[in-house]
Amino acid sequence: MGLTFNTRRAPFDDLRVRRALTLAFDFEWVNRTLNRGAYERIESFFGGSPLARQGPAEGAARALLAPIEATHPDGALDVPGPLPVTDGSGRNRRNLRAARRLLQEAGWTVVDGRLTGPDGAPFAFEILLGGAAFQGVASVFAKQLEPLGIAVEIRVVDAAQYQARRAAYDFDMIVNRWAASLSPGVEQRLYWHSDGVETPGTRNYAGVASPAADAAMDALVAAEGREGFAAAARALDRVLSAGAYVIPLWHAAVSRLAYRSRFGHPERLPLYGDWTGWLPDVWFDKEA
């Protein structure tokens, strides 16, 4: 789940711009003030599982990506860098300075307090929302971009209009959630494959058009053993993360439940028992 760039449109077709805006998002402040510190940052497309990228690419994952290294973002084969971190004070000066340098490399300069491109057009975009659930975080993000001279408009539309615009990729940025499991498969092609860049109605909302991501998904679907399957998933995670297509938001690290002391459950529960992980099917009555 995260703030999703539509890379079909400028300026989000530039990786430097996407990385700059990722730097500008102060997750620690958002989590402390809006969420009361209840959540943790999403660090990976398969986070909290054996399918997440770890360390430098090696073995089958490197063998899969190395032949097409020129087609994936810099750093995809390296030790994955952490997402930007702040002290939670809301100042974020260090990351904003790094973001400003990236934007300058991409040709953007500040003119009369507004970030302006080589063509003289200001840097402005719209965050499209289908309800009020993420209006708070969108508003905070817009405020966090002001020191860079970026103007953000937040547009909340009804569910029907939101679905129509999302399906047609008629947006600059949205907040989106993709369902995942420990057995990712053909649905990943619907999420990230280059076939969905022009085809309406897929879930490739970010407009990912990466030969490396396509190769990883093809290997994921064709894998005949656990090792090749996990390597393909980690390769896909690397390419998507290095491409900065999404500014990751948060997840709950625990399931909060209240239950009577007479009920027990196994010490070790499945990682994904159901949508929340607590799997009531295996609970038992201790008194019985």
mmCIF file of N, CA and C in Angstrom, residues 44-119:
data_model
loop_
_atom_site.group_PDB
_atom_site.id
_atom_site.type_symbol
_atom_site.label_atom_id
_atom_site.label_comp_id
_atom_site.label_asym_id
_atom_site.label_seq_id
_atom_site.Cartn_x
_atom_site.Cartn_y
_atom_site.Cartn_z
ATOM 1 N N SER A 44 9.071 -3.507 1.730
ATOM 2 C CA SER A 44 9.276 -4.420 0.612
ATOM 3 C C SER A 44 7.926 -4.815 0.035
ATOM 4 N N PHE A 45 7.918 -5.186 -1.228
ATOM 5 C CA PHE A 45 6.679 -5.647 -1.854
ATOM 6 C C PHE A 45 6.261 -7.016 -1.327
ATOM 7 N N PHE A 46 7.193 -7.737 -0.716
ATOM 8 C CA PHE A 46 6.884 -9.005 -0.057
ATOM 9 C C PHE A 46 7.427 -8.992 1.370
ATOM 10 N N GLY A 47 7.267 -7.854 2.027
ATOM 11 C CA GLY A 47 7.856 -7.646 3.344
ATOM 12 C C GLY A 47 7.367 -8.635 4.387
ATOM 13 N N GLY A 48 8.245 -8.938 5.345
ATOM 14 C CA GLY A 48 7.885 -9.844 6.424
ATOM 15 C C GLY A 48 7.782 -11.286 6.000
ATOM 16 N N SER A 49 8.359 -11.619 4.851
ATOM 17 C CA SER A 49 8.264 -12.996 4.356
ATOM 18 C C SER A 49 9.605 -13.415 3.757
ATOM 19 N N PRO A 50 9.791 -14.710 3.516
ATOM 20 C CA PRO A 50 11.045 -15.183 2.901
ATOM 21 C C PRO A 50 11.220 -14.730 1.454
ATOM 22 N N LEU A 51 10.202 -14.114 0.869
ATOM 23 C CA LEU A 51 10.272 -13.692 -0.525
ATOM 24 C C LEU A 51 10.830 -12.280 -0.680
ATOM 25 N N ALA A 52 11.060 -11.577 0.424
ATOM 26 C CA ALA A 52 11.565 -10.211 0.361
ATOM 27 C C ALA A 52 13.049 -10.204 0.016
ATOM 28 N N ARG A 53 13.480 -9.192 -0.718
ATOM 29 C CA ARG A 53 14.894 -9.057 -1.078
ATOM 30 C C ARG A 53 15.726 -8.846 0.180
ATOM 31 N N GLN A 54 16.912 -9.416 0.197
ATOM 32 C CA GLN A 54 17.820 -9.280 1.336
ATOM 33 C C GLN A 54 19.250 -9.309 0.834
ATOM 34 N N GLY A 55 20.070 -8.369 1.275
ATOM 35 C CA GLY A 55 21.471 -8.344 0.871
ATOM 36 C C GLY A 55 21.615 -8.148 -0.630
ATOM 37 N N PRO A 56 22.813 -8.319 -1.160
ATOM 38 C CA PRO A 56 22.999 -8.210 -2.605
ATOM 39 C C PRO A 56 22.380 -9.400 -3.325
ATOM 40 N N ALA A 57 21.955 -9.185 -4.548
ATOM 41 C CA ALA A 57 21.380 -10.277 -5.334
ATOM 42 C C ALA A 57 22.440 -11.351 -5.558
ATOM 43 N N GLU A 58 22.054 -12.587 -5.362
ATOM 44 C CA GLU A 58 22.992 -13.684 -5.551
ATOM 45 C C GLU A 58 22.250 -14.909 -6.041
ATOM 46 N N GLY A 59 22.999 -15.905 -6.450
ATOM 47 C CA GLY A 59 22.400 -17.160 -6.881
ATOM 48 C C GLY A 59 21.446 -16.984 -8.048
ATOM 49 N N ALA A 60 20.288 -17.625 -7.936
ATOM 50 C CA ALA A 60 19.319 -17.627 -9.033
ATOM 51 C C ALA A 60 18.772 -16.240 -9.319
ATOM 52 N N ALA A 61 18.613 -15.393 -8.284
ATOM 53 C CA ALA A 61 18.089 -14.044 -8.494
ATOM 54 C C ALA A 61 19.063 -13.218 -9.334
ATOM 55 N N ARG A 62 20.356 -13.305 -9.039
ATOM 56 C CA ARG A 62 21.348 -12.575 -9.840
ATOM 57 C C ARG A 62 21.428 -13.140 -11.251
ATOM 58 N N ALA A 63 21.371 -14.447 -11.367
ATOM 59 C CA ALA A 63 21.431 -15.066 -12.694
ATOM 60 C C ALA A 63 20.256 -14.621 -13.555
ATOM 61 N N LEU A 64 19.104 -14.382 -12.914
ATOM 62 C CA LEU A 64 17.924 -13.952 -13.658
ATOM 63 C C LEU A 64 18.059 -12.518 -14.141
ATOM 64 N N LEU A 65 18.618 -11.635 -13.303
ATOM 65 C CA LEU A 65 18.653 -10.209 -13.621
ATOM 66 C C LEU A 65 19.928 -9.763 -14.332
ATOM 67 N N ALA A 66 21.040 -10.446 -14.099
ATOM 68 C CA ALA A 66 22.323 -9.999 -14.635
ATOM 69 C C ALA A 66 22.323 -9.826 -16.157
ATOM 70 N N PRO A 67 21.732 -10.757 -16.947
ATOM 71 C CA PRO A 67 21.782 -10.592 -18.404
ATOM 72 C C PRO A 67 21.047 -9.354 -18.904
ATOM 73 N N ILE A 68 20.126 -8.818 -18.117
ATOM 74 C CA ILE A 68 19.373 -7.638 -18.556
ATOM 75 C C ILE A 68 19.599 -6.485 -17.575
ATOM 76 N N GLU A 69 20.818 -6.407 -17.044
ATOM 77 C CA GLU A 69 21.122 -5.400 -16.024
ATOM 78 C C GLU A 69 20.873 -3.983 -16.532
ATOM 79 N N ALA A 70 21.112 -3.763 -17.820
ATOM 80 C CA ALA A 70 20.934 -2.415 -18.365
ATOM 81 C C ALA A 70 19.479 -1.967 -18.376
ATOM 82 N N THR A 71 18.546 -2.906 -18.182
ATOM 83 C CA THR A 71 17.127 -2.555 -18.290
ATOM 84 C C THR A 71 16.473 -2.297 -16.944
ATOM 85 N N HIS A 72 17.218 -2.466 -15.840
ATOM 86 C CA HIS A 72 16.580 -2.210 -14.556
ATOM 87 C C HIS A 72 17.323 -1.100 -13.818
ATOM 88 N N PRO A 73 16.660 -0.463 -12.853
ATOM 89 C CA PRO A 73 17.241 0.715 -12.203
ATOM 90 C C PRO A 73 18.536 0.403 -11.475
ATOM 91 N N ASP A 74 19.390 1.410 -11.385
ATOM 92 C CA ASP A 74 20.636 1.268 -10.636
ATOM 93 C C ASP A 74 20.323 0.843 -9.206
ATOM 94 N N GLY A 75 21.117 -0.085 -8.714
ATOM 95 C CA GLY A 75 20.960 -0.516 -7.333
ATOM 96 C C GLY A 75 20.129 -1.761 -7.163
ATOM 97 N N ALA A 76 19.518 -2.259 -8.226
ATOM 98 C CA ALA A 76 18.639 -3.415 -8.089
ATOM 99 C C ALA A 76 19.395 -4.669 -7.684
ATOM 100 N N LEU A 77 20.677 -4.754 -8.029
ATOM 101 C CA LEU A 77 21.472 -5.931 -7.685
ATOM 102 C C LEU A 77 22.266 -5.746 -6.395
ATOM 103 N N ASP A 78 22.231 -4.531 -5.845
ATOM 104 C CA ASP A 78 23.030 -4.237 -4.665
ATOM 105 C C ASP A 78 22.266 -4.553 -3.384
ATOM 106 N N VAL A 79 22.945 -4.328 -2.243
ATOM 107 C CA VAL A 79 22.264 -4.411 -0.957
ATOM 108 C C VAL A 79 21.148 -3.368 -0.956
ATOM 109 N N PRO A 80 19.919 -3.757 -0.688
ATOM 110 C CA PRO A 80 18.819 -2.777 -0.750
ATOM 111 C C PRO A 80 19.003 -1.668 0.270
ATOM 112 N N GLY A 81 18.912 -0.432 -0.202
ATOM 113 C CA GLY A 81 19.028 0.703 0.707
ATOM 114 C C GLY A 81 17.741 0.893 1.487
ATOM 115 N N PRO A 82 17.858 1.386 2.722
ATOM 116 C CA PRO A 82 16.655 1.621 3.518
ATOM 117 C C PRO A 82 15.858 2.792 2.971
ATOM 118 N N LEU A 83 14.581 2.797 3.246
ATOM 119 C CA LEU A 83 13.767 3.943 2.884
ATOM 120 C C LEU A 83 14.199 5.144 3.719
ATOM 121 N N PRO A 84 13.971 6.359 3.223
ATOM 122 C CA PRO A 84 14.384 7.548 3.972
ATOM 123 C C PRO A 84 13.785 7.559 5.376
ATOM 124 N N VAL A 85 14.596 7.953 6.345
ATOM 125 C CA VAL A 85 14.169 7.996 7.744
ATOM 126 C C VAL A 85 14.408 9.406 8.281
ATOM 127 N N THR A 86 13.520 9.869 9.147
ATOM 128 C CA THR A 86 13.685 11.176 9.781
ATOM 129 C C THR A 86 13.592 11.007 11.295
ATOM 130 N N ASP A 87 13.773 12.113 12.006
ATOM 131 C CA ASP A 87 13.657 12.061 13.464
ATOM 132 C C ASP A 87 12.222 12.259 13.938
ATOM 133 N N GLY A 88 11.292 12.422 12.999
ATOM 134 C CA GLY A 88 9.883 12.564 13.353
ATOM 135 C C GLY A 88 9.490 13.955 13.803
ATOM 136 N N SER A 89 10.414 14.906 13.712
ATOM 137 C CA SER A 89 10.114 16.271 14.169
ATOM 138 C C SER A 89 9.311 17.067 13.158
ATOM 139 N N GLY A 90 9.280 16.594 11.913
ATOM 140 C CA GLY A 90 8.566 17.314 10.872
ATOM 141 C C GLY A 90 9.438 18.269 10.079
ATOM 142 N N ARG A 91 10.738 18.356 10.429
ATOM 143 C CA ARG A 91 11.604 19.299 9.703
ATOM 144 C C ARG A 91 12.198 18.655 8.446
ATOM 145 N N ASN A 92 12.759 17.479 8.546
ATOM 146 C CA ASN A 92 13.181 16.688 7.376
ATOM 147 C C ASN A 92 14.166 17.433 6.474
ATOM 148 N N ARG A 93 15.022 18.273 7.050
ATOM 149 C CA ARG A 93 15.880 19.135 6.220
ATOM 150 C C ARG A 93 16.882 18.333 5.390
ATOM 151 N N ARG A 94 17.500 17.324 6.002
ATOM 152 C CA ARG A 94 18.528 16.562 5.286
ATOM 153 C C ARG A 94 17.945 15.891 4.047
ATOM 154 N N ASN A 95 16.790 15.238 4.203
ATOM 155 C CA ASN A 95 16.187 14.549 3.061
ATOM 156 C C ASN A 95 15.700 15.533 2.004
ATOM 157 N N LEU A 96 15.219 16.693 2.438
ATOM 158 C CA LEU A 96 14.768 17.698 1.470
ATOM 159 C C LEU A 96 15.944 18.239 0.659
ATOM 160 N N ARG A 97 17.110 18.386 1.304
ATOM 161 C CA ARG A 97 18.289 18.825 0.548
ATOM 162 C C ARG A 97 18.675 17.785 -0.501
ATOM 163 N N ALA A 98 18.626 16.507 -0.125
ATOM 164 C CA ALA A 98 18.937 15.442 -1.092
ATOM 165 C C ALA A 98 17.904 15.421 -2.211
ATOM 166 N N ALA A 99 16.632 15.641 -1.868
ATOM 167 C CA ALA A 99 15.579 15.677 -2.882
ATOM 168 C C ALA A 99 15.796 16.835 -3.845
ATOM 169 N N ARG A 100 16.203 17.981 -3.306
ATOM 170 C CA ARG A 100 16.440 19.153 -4.158
ATOM 171 C C ARG A 100 17.560 18.890 -5.157
ATOM 172 N N ARG A 101 18.599 18.191 -4.710
ATOM 173 C CA ARG A 101 19.701 17.877 -5.624
ATOM 174 C C ARG A 101 19.228 16.964 -6.755
ATOM 175 N N LEU A 102 18.421 15.983 -6.430
ATOM 176 C CA LEU A 102 17.901 15.081 -7.469
ATOM 177 C C LEU A 102 17.034 15.843 -8.469
ATOM 178 N N LEU A 103 16.212 16.739 -7.973
ATOM 179 C CA LEU A 103 15.342 17.517 -8.856
ATOM 180 C C LEU A 103 16.168 18.435 -9.761
ATOM 181 N N GLN A 104 17.245 18.994 -9.229
ATOM 182 C CA GLN A 104 18.126 19.823 -10.050
ATOM 183 C C GLN A 104 18.778 19.000 -11.150
ATOM 184 N N GLU A 105 19.189 17.765 -10.803
ATOM 185 C CA GLU A 105 19.762 16.871 -11.824
ATOM 186 C C GLU A 105 18.755 16.591 -12.930
ATOM 187 N N ALA A 106 17.477 16.541 -12.557
ATOM 188 C CA ALA A 106 16.423 16.259 -13.530
ATOM 189 C C ALA A 106 15.990 17.501 -14.304
ATOM 190 N N GLY A 107 16.631 18.657 -14.027
ATOM 191 C CA GLY A 107 16.352 19.863 -14.796
ATOM 192 C C GLY A 107 15.379 20.836 -14.168
ATOM 193 N N TRP A 108 15.033 20.615 -12.905
ATOM 194 C CA TRP A 108 14.079 21.495 -12.234
ATOM 195 C C TRP A 108 14.810 22.543 -11.403
ATOM 196 N N THR A 109 14.338 23.789 -11.494
ATOM 197 C CA THR A 109 14.918 24.890 -10.731
ATOM 198 C C THR A 109 13.800 25.692 -10.077
ATOM 199 N N VAL A 110 14.140 26.385 -8.993
ATOM 200 C CA VAL A 110 13.161 27.203 -8.288
ATOM 201 C C VAL A 110 13.161 28.612 -8.880
ATOM 202 N N VAL A 111 11.995 29.051 -9.322
ATOM 203 C CA VAL A 111 11.811 30.398 -9.870
ATOM 204 C C VAL A 111 10.669 31.059 -9.117
ATOM 205 N N ASP A 112 10.983 32.137 -8.419
ATOM 206 C CA ASP A 112 9.973 32.856 -7.633
ATOM 207 C C ASP A 112 9.238 31.921 -6.672
ATOM 208 N N GLY A 113 10.005 31.018 -6.048
ATOM 209 C CA GLY A 113 9.428 30.134 -5.041
ATOM 210 C C GLY A 113 8.718 28.923 -5.584
ATOM 211 N N ARG A 114 8.669 28.756 -6.903
ATOM 212 C CA ARG A 114 7.990 27.602 -7.507
ATOM 213 C C ARG A 114 8.986 26.762 -8.282
ATOM 214 N N LEU A 115 8.905 25.467 -8.128
ATOM 215 C CA LEU A 115 9.772 24.561 -8.867
ATOM 216 C C LEU A 115 9.329 24.561 -10.325
ATOM 217 N N THR A 116 10.277 24.819 -11.203
ATOM 218 C CA THR A 116 9.951 25.048 -12.615
ATOM 219 C C THR A 116 10.830 24.186 -13.503
ATOM 220 N N GLY A 117 10.229 23.639 -14.552
ATOM 221 C CA GLY A 117 10.965 22.790 -15.474
ATOM 222 C C GLY A 117 11.657 23.583 -16.555
ATOM 223 N N PRO A 118 12.442 22.903 -17.405
ATOM 224 C CA PRO A 118 13.153 23.591 -18.494
ATOM 225 C C PRO A 118 12.218 24.323 -19.448
ATOM 226 N N ASP A 119 10.972 23.852 -19.555
ATOM 227 C CA ASP A 119 10.007 24.493 -20.444
ATOM 228 C C ASP A 119 9.268 25.644 -19.778
#
